[in-house]
Short mmCIF file of C-alpha atoms in Angstrom, two decimals:
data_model
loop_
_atom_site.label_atom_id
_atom_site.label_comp_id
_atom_site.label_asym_id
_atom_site.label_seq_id
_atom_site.Cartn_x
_atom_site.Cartn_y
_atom_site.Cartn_z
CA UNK A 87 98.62 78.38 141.09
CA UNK A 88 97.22 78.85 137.80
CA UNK A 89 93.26 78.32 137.17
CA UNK A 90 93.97 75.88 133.94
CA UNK A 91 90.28 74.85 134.20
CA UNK A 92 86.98 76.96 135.65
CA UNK A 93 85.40 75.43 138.59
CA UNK A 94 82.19 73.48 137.97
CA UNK A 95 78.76 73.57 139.23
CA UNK A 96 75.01 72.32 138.66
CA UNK A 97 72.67 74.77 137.40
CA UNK A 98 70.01 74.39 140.41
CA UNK A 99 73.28 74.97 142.96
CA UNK A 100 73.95 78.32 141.35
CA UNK A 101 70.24 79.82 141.07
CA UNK A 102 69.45 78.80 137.32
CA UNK A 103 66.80 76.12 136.01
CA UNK A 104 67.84 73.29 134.06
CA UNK A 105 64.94 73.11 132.39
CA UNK A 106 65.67 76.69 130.78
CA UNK A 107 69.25 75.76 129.68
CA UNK A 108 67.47 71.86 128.10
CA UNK A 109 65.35 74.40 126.19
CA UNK A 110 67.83 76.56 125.01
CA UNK A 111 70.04 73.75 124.10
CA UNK A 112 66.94 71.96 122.33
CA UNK A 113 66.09 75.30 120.52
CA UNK A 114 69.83 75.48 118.73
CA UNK A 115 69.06 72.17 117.61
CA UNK A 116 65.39 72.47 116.04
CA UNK A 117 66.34 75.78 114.99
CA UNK A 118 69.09 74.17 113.05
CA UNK A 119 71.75 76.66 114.33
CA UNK A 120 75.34 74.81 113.54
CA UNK A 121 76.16 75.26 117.21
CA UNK A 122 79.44 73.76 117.83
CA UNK A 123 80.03 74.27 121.81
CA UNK A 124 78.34 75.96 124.46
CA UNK A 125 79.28 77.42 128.21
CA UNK A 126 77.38 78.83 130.55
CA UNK A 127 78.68 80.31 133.54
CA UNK A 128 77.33 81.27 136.61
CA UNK A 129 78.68 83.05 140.23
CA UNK A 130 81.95 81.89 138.33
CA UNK A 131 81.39 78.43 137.62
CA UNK A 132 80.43 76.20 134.67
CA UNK A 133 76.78 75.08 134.77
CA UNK A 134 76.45 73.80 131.80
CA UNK A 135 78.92 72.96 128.85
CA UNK A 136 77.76 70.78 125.90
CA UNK A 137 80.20 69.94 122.07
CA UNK A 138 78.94 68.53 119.61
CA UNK A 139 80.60 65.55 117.98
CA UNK A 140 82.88 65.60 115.79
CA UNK A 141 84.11 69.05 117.08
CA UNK A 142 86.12 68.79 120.39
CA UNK A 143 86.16 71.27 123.04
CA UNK A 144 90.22 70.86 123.57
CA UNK A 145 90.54 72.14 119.96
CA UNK A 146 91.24 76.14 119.25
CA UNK A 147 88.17 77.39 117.27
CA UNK A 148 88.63 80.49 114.98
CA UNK A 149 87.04 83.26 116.39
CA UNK A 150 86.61 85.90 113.44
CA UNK A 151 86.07 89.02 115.33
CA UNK A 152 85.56 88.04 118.50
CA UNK A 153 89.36 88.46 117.65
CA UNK A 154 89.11 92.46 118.32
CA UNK A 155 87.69 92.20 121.71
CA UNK A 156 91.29 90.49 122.69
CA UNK A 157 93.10 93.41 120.83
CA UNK A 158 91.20 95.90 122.62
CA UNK A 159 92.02 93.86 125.75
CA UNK A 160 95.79 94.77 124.41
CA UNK A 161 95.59 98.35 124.04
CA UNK A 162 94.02 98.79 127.71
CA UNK A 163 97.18 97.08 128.98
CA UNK A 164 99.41 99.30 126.97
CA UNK A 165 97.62 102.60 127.91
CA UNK A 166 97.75 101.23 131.87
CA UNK A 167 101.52 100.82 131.33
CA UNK A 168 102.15 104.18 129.58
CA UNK A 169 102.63 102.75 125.94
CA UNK A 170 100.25 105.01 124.47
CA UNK A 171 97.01 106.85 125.04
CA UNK A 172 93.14 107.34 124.04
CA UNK A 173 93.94 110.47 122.36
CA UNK A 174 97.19 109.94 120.49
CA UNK A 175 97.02 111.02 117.17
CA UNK A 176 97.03 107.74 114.87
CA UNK A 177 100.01 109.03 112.37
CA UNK A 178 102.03 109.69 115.03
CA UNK A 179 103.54 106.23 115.58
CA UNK A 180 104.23 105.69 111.46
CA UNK A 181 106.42 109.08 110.78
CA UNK A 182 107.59 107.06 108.06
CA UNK A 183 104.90 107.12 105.90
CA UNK A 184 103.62 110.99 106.23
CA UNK A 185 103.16 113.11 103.46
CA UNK A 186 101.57 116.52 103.12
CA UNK A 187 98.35 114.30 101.74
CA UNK A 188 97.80 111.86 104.40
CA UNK A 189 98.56 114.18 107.43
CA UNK A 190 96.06 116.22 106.22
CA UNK A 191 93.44 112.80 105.73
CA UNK A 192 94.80 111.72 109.22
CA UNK A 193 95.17 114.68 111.39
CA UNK A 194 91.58 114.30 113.82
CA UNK A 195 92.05 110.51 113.88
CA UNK A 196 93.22 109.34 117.80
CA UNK A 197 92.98 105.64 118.88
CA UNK A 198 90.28 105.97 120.95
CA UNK A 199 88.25 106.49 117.23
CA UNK A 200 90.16 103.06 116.22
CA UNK A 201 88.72 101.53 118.78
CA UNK A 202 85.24 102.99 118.85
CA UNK A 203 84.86 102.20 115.26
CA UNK A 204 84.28 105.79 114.49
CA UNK A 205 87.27 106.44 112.04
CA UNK A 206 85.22 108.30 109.09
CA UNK A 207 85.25 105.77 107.24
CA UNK A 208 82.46 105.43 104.62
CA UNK A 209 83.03 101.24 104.57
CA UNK A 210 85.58 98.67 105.65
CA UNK A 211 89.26 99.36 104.94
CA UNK A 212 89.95 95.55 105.20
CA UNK A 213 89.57 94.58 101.22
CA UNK A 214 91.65 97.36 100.45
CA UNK A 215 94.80 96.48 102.61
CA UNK A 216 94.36 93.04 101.25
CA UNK A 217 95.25 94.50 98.03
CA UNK A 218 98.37 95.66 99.14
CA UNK A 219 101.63 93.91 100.92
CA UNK A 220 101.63 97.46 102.83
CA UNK A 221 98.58 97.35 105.24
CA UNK A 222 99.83 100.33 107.27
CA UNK A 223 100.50 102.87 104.16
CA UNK A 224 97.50 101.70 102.67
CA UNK A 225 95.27 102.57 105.30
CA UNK A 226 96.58 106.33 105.36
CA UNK A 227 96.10 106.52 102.02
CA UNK A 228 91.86 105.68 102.12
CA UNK A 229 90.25 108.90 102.15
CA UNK A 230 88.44 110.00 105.25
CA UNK A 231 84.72 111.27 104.70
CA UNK A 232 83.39 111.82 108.19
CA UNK A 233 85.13 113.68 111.09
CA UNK A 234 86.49 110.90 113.33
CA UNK A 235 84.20 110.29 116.24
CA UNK A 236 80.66 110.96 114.58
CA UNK A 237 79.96 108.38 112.66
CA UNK A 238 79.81 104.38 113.57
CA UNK A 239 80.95 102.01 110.34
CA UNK A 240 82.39 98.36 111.49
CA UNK A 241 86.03 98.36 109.82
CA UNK A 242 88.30 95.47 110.22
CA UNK A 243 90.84 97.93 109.32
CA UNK A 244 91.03 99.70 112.05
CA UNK A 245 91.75 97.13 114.67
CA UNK A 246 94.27 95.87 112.03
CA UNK A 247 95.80 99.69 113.06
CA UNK A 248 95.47 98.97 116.74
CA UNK A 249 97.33 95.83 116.13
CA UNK A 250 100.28 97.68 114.39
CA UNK A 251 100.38 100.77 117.11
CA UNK A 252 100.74 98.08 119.79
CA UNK A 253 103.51 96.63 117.95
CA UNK A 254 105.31 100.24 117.51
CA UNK A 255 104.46 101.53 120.49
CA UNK A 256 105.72 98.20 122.44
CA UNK A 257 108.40 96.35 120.25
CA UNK A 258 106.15 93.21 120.81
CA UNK A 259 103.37 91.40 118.61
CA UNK A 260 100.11 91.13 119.76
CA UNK A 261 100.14 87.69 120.63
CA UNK A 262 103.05 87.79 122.36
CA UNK A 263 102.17 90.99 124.43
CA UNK A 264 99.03 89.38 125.87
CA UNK A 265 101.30 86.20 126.84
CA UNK A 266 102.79 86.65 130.51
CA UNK A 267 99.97 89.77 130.60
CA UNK A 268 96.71 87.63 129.96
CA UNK A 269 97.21 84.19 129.05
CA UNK A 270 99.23 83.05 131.25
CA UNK A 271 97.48 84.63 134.46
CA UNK A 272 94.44 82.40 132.89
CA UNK A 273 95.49 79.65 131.87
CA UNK A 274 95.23 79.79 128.54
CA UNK A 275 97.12 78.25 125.77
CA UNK A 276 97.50 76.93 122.16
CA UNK A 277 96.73 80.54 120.71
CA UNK A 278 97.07 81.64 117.01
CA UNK A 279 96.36 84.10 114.62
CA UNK A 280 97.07 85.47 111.18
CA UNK A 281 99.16 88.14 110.09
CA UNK A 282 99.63 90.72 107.59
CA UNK A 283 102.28 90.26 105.00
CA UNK A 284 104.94 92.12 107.29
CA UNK A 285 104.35 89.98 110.10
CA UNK A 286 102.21 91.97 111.82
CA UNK A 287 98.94 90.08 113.87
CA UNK A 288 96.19 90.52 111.94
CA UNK A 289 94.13 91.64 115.32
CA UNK A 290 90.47 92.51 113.61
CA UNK A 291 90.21 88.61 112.77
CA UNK A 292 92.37 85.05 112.74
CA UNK A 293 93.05 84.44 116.19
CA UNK A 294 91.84 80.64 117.59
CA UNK A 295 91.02 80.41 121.12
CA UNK A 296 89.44 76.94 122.85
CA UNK A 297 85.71 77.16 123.85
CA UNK A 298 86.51 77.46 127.92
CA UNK A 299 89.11 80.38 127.12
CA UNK A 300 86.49 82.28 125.41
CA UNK A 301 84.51 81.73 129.01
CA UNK A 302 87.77 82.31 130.61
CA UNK A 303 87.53 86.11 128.72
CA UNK A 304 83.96 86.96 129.37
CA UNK A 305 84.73 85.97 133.52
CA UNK A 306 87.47 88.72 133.77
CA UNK A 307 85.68 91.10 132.12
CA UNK A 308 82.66 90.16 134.22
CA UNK A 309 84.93 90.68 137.25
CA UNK A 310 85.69 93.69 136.29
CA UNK A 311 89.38 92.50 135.61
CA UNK A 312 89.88 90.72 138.50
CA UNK A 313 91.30 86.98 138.16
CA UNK A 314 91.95 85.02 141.62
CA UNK A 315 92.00 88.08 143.44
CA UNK A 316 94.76 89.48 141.20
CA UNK A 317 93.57 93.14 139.23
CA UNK A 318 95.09 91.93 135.85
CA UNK A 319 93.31 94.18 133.83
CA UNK A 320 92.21 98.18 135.32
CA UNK A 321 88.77 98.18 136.41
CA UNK A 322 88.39 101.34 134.56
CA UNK A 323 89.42 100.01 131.33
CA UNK A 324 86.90 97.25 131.60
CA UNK A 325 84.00 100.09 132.38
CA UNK A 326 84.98 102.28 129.51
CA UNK A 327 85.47 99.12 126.78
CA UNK A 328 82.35 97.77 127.27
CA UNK A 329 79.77 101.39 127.32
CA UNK A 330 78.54 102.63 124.93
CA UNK A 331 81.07 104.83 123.40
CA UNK A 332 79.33 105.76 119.97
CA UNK A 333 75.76 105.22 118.68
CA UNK A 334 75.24 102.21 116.18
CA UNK A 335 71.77 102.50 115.56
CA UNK A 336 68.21 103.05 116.79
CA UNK A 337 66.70 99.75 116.54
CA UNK A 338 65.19 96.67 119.26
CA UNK A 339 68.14 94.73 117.99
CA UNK A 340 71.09 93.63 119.45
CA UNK A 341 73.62 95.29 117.00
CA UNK A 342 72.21 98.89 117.23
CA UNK A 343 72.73 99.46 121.35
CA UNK A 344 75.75 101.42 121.09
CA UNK A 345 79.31 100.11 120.63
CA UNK A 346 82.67 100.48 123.28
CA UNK A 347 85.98 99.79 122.90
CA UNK A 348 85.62 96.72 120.11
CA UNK A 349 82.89 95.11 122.21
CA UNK A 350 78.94 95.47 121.63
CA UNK A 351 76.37 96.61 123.88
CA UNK A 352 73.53 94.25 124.03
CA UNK A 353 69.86 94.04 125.18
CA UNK A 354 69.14 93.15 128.70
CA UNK A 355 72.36 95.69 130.31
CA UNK A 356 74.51 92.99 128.86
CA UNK A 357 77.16 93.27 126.59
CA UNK A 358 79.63 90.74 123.90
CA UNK A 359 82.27 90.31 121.92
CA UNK A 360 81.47 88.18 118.29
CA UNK A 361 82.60 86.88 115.40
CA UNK A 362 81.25 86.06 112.42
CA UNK A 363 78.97 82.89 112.13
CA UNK A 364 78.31 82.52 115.82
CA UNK A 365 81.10 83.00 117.67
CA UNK A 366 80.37 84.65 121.03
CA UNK A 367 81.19 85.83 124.36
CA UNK A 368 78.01 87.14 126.09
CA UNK A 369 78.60 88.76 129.51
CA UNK A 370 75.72 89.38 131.76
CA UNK A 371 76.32 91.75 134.22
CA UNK A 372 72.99 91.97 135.98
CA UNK A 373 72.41 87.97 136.23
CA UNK A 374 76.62 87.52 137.07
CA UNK A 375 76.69 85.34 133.85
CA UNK A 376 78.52 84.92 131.20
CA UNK A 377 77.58 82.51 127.95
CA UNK A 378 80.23 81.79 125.64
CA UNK A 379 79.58 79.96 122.04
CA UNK A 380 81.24 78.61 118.95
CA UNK A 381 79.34 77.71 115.51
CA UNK A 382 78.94 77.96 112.02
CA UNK A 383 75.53 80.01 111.05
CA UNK A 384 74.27 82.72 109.18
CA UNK A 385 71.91 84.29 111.43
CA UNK A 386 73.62 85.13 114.57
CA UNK A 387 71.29 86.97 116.18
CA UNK A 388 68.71 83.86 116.30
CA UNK A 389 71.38 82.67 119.18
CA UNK A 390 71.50 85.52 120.91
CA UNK A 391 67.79 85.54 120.87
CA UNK A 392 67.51 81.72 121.94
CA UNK A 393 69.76 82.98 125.16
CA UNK A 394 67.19 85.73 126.04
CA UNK A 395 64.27 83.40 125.36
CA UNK A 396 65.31 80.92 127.80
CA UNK A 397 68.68 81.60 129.47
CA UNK A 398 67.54 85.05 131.17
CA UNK A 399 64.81 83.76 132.78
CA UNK A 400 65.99 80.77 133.75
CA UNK A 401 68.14 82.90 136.12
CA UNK A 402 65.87 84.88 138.14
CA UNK A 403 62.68 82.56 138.05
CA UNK A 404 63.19 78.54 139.01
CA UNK A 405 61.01 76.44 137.41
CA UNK A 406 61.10 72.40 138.48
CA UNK A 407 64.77 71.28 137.54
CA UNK A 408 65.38 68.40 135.36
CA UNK A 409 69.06 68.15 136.11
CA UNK A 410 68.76 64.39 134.62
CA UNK A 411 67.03 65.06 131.09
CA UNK A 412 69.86 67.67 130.65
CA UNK A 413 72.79 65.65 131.57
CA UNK A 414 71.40 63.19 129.22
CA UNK A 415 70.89 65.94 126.44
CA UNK A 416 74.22 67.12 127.01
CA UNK A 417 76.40 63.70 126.84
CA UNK A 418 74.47 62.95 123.49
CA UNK A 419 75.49 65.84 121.39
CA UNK A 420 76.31 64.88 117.50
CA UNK A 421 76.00 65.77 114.41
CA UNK A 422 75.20 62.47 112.60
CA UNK A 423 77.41 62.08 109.78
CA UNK A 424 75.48 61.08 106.27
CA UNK A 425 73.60 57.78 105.90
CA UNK A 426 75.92 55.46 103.99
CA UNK A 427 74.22 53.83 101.04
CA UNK A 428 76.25 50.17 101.46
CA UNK A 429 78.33 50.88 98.13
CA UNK A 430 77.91 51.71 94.18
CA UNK A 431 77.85 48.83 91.77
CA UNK A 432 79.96 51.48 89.59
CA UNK A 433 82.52 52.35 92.69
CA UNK A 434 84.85 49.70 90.66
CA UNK A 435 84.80 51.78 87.71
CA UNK A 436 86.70 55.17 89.58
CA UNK A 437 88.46 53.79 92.39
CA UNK A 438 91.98 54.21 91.94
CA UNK A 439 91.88 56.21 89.15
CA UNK A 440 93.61 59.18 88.33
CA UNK A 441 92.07 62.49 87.15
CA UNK A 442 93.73 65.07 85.71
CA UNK A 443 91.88 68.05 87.26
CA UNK A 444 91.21 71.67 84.73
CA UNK A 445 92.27 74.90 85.68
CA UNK A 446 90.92 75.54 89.25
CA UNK A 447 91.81 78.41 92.09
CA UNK A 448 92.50 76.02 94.79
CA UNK A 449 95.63 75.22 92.20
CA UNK A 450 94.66 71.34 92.26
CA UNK A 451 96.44 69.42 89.21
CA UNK A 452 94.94 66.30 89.99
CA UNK A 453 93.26 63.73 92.28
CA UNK A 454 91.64 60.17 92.63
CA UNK A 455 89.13 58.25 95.05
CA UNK A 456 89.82 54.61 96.24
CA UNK A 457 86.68 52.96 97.38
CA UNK A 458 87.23 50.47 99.79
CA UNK A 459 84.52 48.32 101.61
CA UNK A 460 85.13 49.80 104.87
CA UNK A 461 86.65 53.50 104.05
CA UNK A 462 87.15 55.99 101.17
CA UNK A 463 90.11 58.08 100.40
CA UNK A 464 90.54 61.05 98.55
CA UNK A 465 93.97 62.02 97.35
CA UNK A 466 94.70 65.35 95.29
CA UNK A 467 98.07 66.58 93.76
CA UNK A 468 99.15 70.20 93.84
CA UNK A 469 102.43 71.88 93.40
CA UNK A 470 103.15 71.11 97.04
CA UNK A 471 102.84 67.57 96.23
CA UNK A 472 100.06 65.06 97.47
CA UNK A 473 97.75 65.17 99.78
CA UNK A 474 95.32 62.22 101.26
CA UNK A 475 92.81 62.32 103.74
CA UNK A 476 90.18 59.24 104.74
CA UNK A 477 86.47 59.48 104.25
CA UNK A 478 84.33 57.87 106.60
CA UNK A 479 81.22 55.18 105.80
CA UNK A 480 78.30 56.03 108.68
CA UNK A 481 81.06 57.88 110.62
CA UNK A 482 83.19 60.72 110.90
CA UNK A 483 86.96 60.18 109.96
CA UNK A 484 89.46 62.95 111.12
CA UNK A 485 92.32 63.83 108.45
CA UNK A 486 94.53 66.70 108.42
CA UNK A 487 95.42 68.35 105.29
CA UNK A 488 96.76 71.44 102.81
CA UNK A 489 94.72 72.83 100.61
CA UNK A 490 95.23 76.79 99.23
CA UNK A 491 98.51 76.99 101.13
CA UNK A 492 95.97 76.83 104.26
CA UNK A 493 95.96 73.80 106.96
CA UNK A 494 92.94 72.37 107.26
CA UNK A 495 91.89 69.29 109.93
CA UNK A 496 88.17 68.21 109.04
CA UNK A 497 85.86 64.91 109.81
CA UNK A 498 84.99 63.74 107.44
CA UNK A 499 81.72 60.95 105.41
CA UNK A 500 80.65 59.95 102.71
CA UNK A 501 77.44 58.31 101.00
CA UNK A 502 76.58 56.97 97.51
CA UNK A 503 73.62 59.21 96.54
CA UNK A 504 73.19 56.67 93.45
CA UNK A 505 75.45 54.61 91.80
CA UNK A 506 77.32 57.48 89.56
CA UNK A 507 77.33 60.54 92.49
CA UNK A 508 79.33 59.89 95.78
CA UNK A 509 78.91 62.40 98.08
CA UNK A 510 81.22 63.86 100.83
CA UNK A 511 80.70 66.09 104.02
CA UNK A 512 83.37 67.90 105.48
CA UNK A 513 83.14 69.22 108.94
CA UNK A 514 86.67 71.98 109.02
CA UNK A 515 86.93 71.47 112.66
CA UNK A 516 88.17 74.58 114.14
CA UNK A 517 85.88 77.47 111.98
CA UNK A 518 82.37 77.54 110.99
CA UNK A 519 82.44 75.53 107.70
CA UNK A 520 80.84 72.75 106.84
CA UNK A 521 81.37 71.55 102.80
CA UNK A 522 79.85 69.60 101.10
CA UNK A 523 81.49 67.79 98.09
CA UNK A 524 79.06 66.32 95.43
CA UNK A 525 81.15 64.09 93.14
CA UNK A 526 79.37 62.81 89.87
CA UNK A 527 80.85 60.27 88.29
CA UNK A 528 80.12 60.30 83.72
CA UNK A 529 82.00 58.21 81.43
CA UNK A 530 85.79 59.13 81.91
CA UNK A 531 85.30 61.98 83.92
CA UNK A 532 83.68 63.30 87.40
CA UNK A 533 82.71 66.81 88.62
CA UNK A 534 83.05 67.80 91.95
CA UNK A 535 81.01 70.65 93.04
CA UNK A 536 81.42 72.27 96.35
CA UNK A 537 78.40 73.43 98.66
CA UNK A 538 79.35 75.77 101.90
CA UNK A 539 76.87 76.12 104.70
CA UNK A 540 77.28 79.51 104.71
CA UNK A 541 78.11 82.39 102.47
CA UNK A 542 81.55 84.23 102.65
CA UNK A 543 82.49 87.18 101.77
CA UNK A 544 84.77 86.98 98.81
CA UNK A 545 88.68 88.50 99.79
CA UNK A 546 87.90 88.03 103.70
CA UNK A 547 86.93 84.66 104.19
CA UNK A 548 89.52 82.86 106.10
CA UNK A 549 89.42 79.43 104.20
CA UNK A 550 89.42 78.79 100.91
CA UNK A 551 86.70 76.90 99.00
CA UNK A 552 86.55 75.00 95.71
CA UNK A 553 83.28 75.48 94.02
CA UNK A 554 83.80 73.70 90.93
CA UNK A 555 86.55 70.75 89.98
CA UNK A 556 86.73 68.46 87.01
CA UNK A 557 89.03 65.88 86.13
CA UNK A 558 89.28 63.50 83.35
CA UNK A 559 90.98 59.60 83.65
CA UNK A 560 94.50 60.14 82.79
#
């Protein structure tokens, strides 16, 4: 029978302190870290589990590049099943796009430096394929400066490449590879990703998994590939993934231990996949733990740091539990949506009115507010056609909508910060951001400018934002 859910367990029962997990938990909040959800796991079971409201545990949560720890998971199945191997040269499985040039910029580069992140590379081949609907010629054509295996630069690109060998070297997509191979034997479902303009899985990025599945990951790899009993994944793969395969650096910090096989080597013997803004699946060998996270913040190593701080020791030293305090901290997880000011004697003044909206990149044409005592609504024209979604007073409201060709579903509130600026909050459920929407209201017209908790990287974000709108009464 499948394991759809992990078993559970109290912290005490499994040889960790509460108290230690209440203090971690109460340091991501002081610390301000946008945690969305949390798992710990212990001897195999959930100890502790906490989501903060308005995000819901059930609901797939991009992972950035946590994404290339599942690819790499991909290749080890391939290699076990005689697909491919470590040290096939990379231009072997694209004949089709050799010349005399890019054999000779390709010849030393195998898979195993694709996965390794030791291509040659002097930076990230990602913006560059982005730049072209050809992802796979485009790659052979960036020069390479180092010889393959000496020198560690993170690059997207090239577990974008390990995603396209799988495909040629299996006739299947990503996705669908790990199916019946690892998501299945897991129990787990409602998996996406993005793909390159041929169709191919983007691999290096885009893939949503739910909080638990992350958990899910970290456990096999933790059990050294073993799932109820079953070897699903070789035992040797899992060893030579997650050592140090190439040095990344000389420093006390979790990012220079050494790197495997798209997975990090940690402090503390442990080891992790991540993603970009917080998104994390720790696996603690020594302590048989693994801690699994989702969240939206710029700093990711202040998490990590919060779980050696107070998670590590909390599993080898007891300290008096308080089981209670933390099952009360736990059940009362929010983010508080704004404080509603009561209304705007102006609201009358814009509410139902349409704005024709300027030039803008999120392709907008126009849009309007209605103000109504106990809910907003925004609605916004585009060449797609309109587009609503409800704005809650003092509470989160969950719409689903298009924007930038891109579905978004986001809670969403909304305040009067005086009587000519409403302001909204929008919590894109499912990825890191948070936006904020300042809306100020002058004469016949209202700018709308757009705040991000954190900073993307232009060309490899994977949402689109509106910094600046402006419409005028039609």
């Amino acid at each position: 029978m499948i394991q759809t859910k992990l078993a559970r367990s109290k912290p005490e029962e499994q040889g960790v302190s509460s108290k230690a997990i209440l203090d971690f938990v109460n340091g991501l909040e002081t610390e301000e870290l946008g945690v969305h959800s949390f798992i710990v796991l212990r001897h195999g079971k959930v100890i502790a589990e906490g989501t903060w409201s308005p995000y819901n545990e059930e609901h797939p949560h991009i992972l950035n590049s946590l994404s290339k720890s599942f690819t790499s998971t991909a290749i080890g199945l391939a290699i076990e099943e005689g697909k491919l191997s470590l040290d096939d040269a990379v231009i072997s499985f694209f004949p089709e796009y050799m010349t005399d040039e890019i054999e000779k910029n390709m010849a030393n580069l195998k898979v195993r430096h694709l996965l390794s992140m030791s291509t040659g590379h002097d930076e990230d081949t990602t913006p560059y394929l982005r730049r072209s609907n050809e992802w796979v010629k485009e790659f052979f054509n960036i020069p390479i400066v180092h010889e393959p295996g000496t020198h560690f630069l993170y690059n997207t690109g090239a577990t974008y490449m390990l995603s396209a060998i799988l495909t040629k070297a299996t006739g299947t997509m990503l996705l669908d590879y790990l199916e019946p191979r690892l998501f299945e034997p897991l129990g787990m479902t409602d998996i996406t990703t993005t793909t390159c303009p041929n169709g191919i899985h983007f691999g290096g990025s885009g893939m949503r998994v739910k909080i638990e599945d992350i958990a899910k990951f970290g456990l096999l790899y933790l059990q050294e590939g073993v799932w109820e009993g079953e070897q699903i994944l070789p035992e040797h793969w899992v060893e030579q993934a997650t050592s140090k395969q190439v040095c990344n650096g000389n420093d006390d910090n979790d990012w220079a231990q050494g790197y495997g096989y798209q997975f990090w080597r940690c402090r503390h013997g442990a080891y992790r996949g991540d993603g970009a803004f917080g998104q994390f699946c720790v696996v603690m060998p020594e302590q048989d733990a693994v801690v699994a996270v989702t969240a939206g913040v710029m700093d990711m190593g202040d998490i990590l740091n919060l779980v050696w701080t107070h998670l590590l020791p909390g599993m080898s030293s007891m300290v008096e539990g308080q089981q209670s305090d933390l099952d009360s901290k736990l059940a009362s997880l929010t983010y508080d949506p704004p404080r509603f000011i009561t209304t705007s004697p102006n609201s009358h003044r814009w509410s139902g009115k349409r704005f024709e909206a300027q030039e803008n990149d999120a392709g907008i044409t126009a849009f309007s507010f209605n103000f109504d005592e106990d809910k907003g609504e925004f609605v916004f024209w585009d060449p797609e056609g309109d587009h609503k979604f409800k704005i809650g007073y003092g509470e989160w409201i969950e719409s689903e909508y298009i924007i930038a060709g891109q579905e978004v579903k986001s809670a969403i509130s909304g305040t009067w910060r005086d009587r000519n600026t409403f302001e909204m909050t929008l919590r894109l459920l499912g990825t890191p951001f948070c936006d904020k929407w300042t809306c100020d209201f002058i004469h016949g017209a209202v700018r709308i400018n757009v705040s991000r908790n954190i900073w993307t990287v232009p060309g490899l974000s994977d949402m689109a934002l509106v910094p600046t709108l402006i419409g005028y009464i039609h």
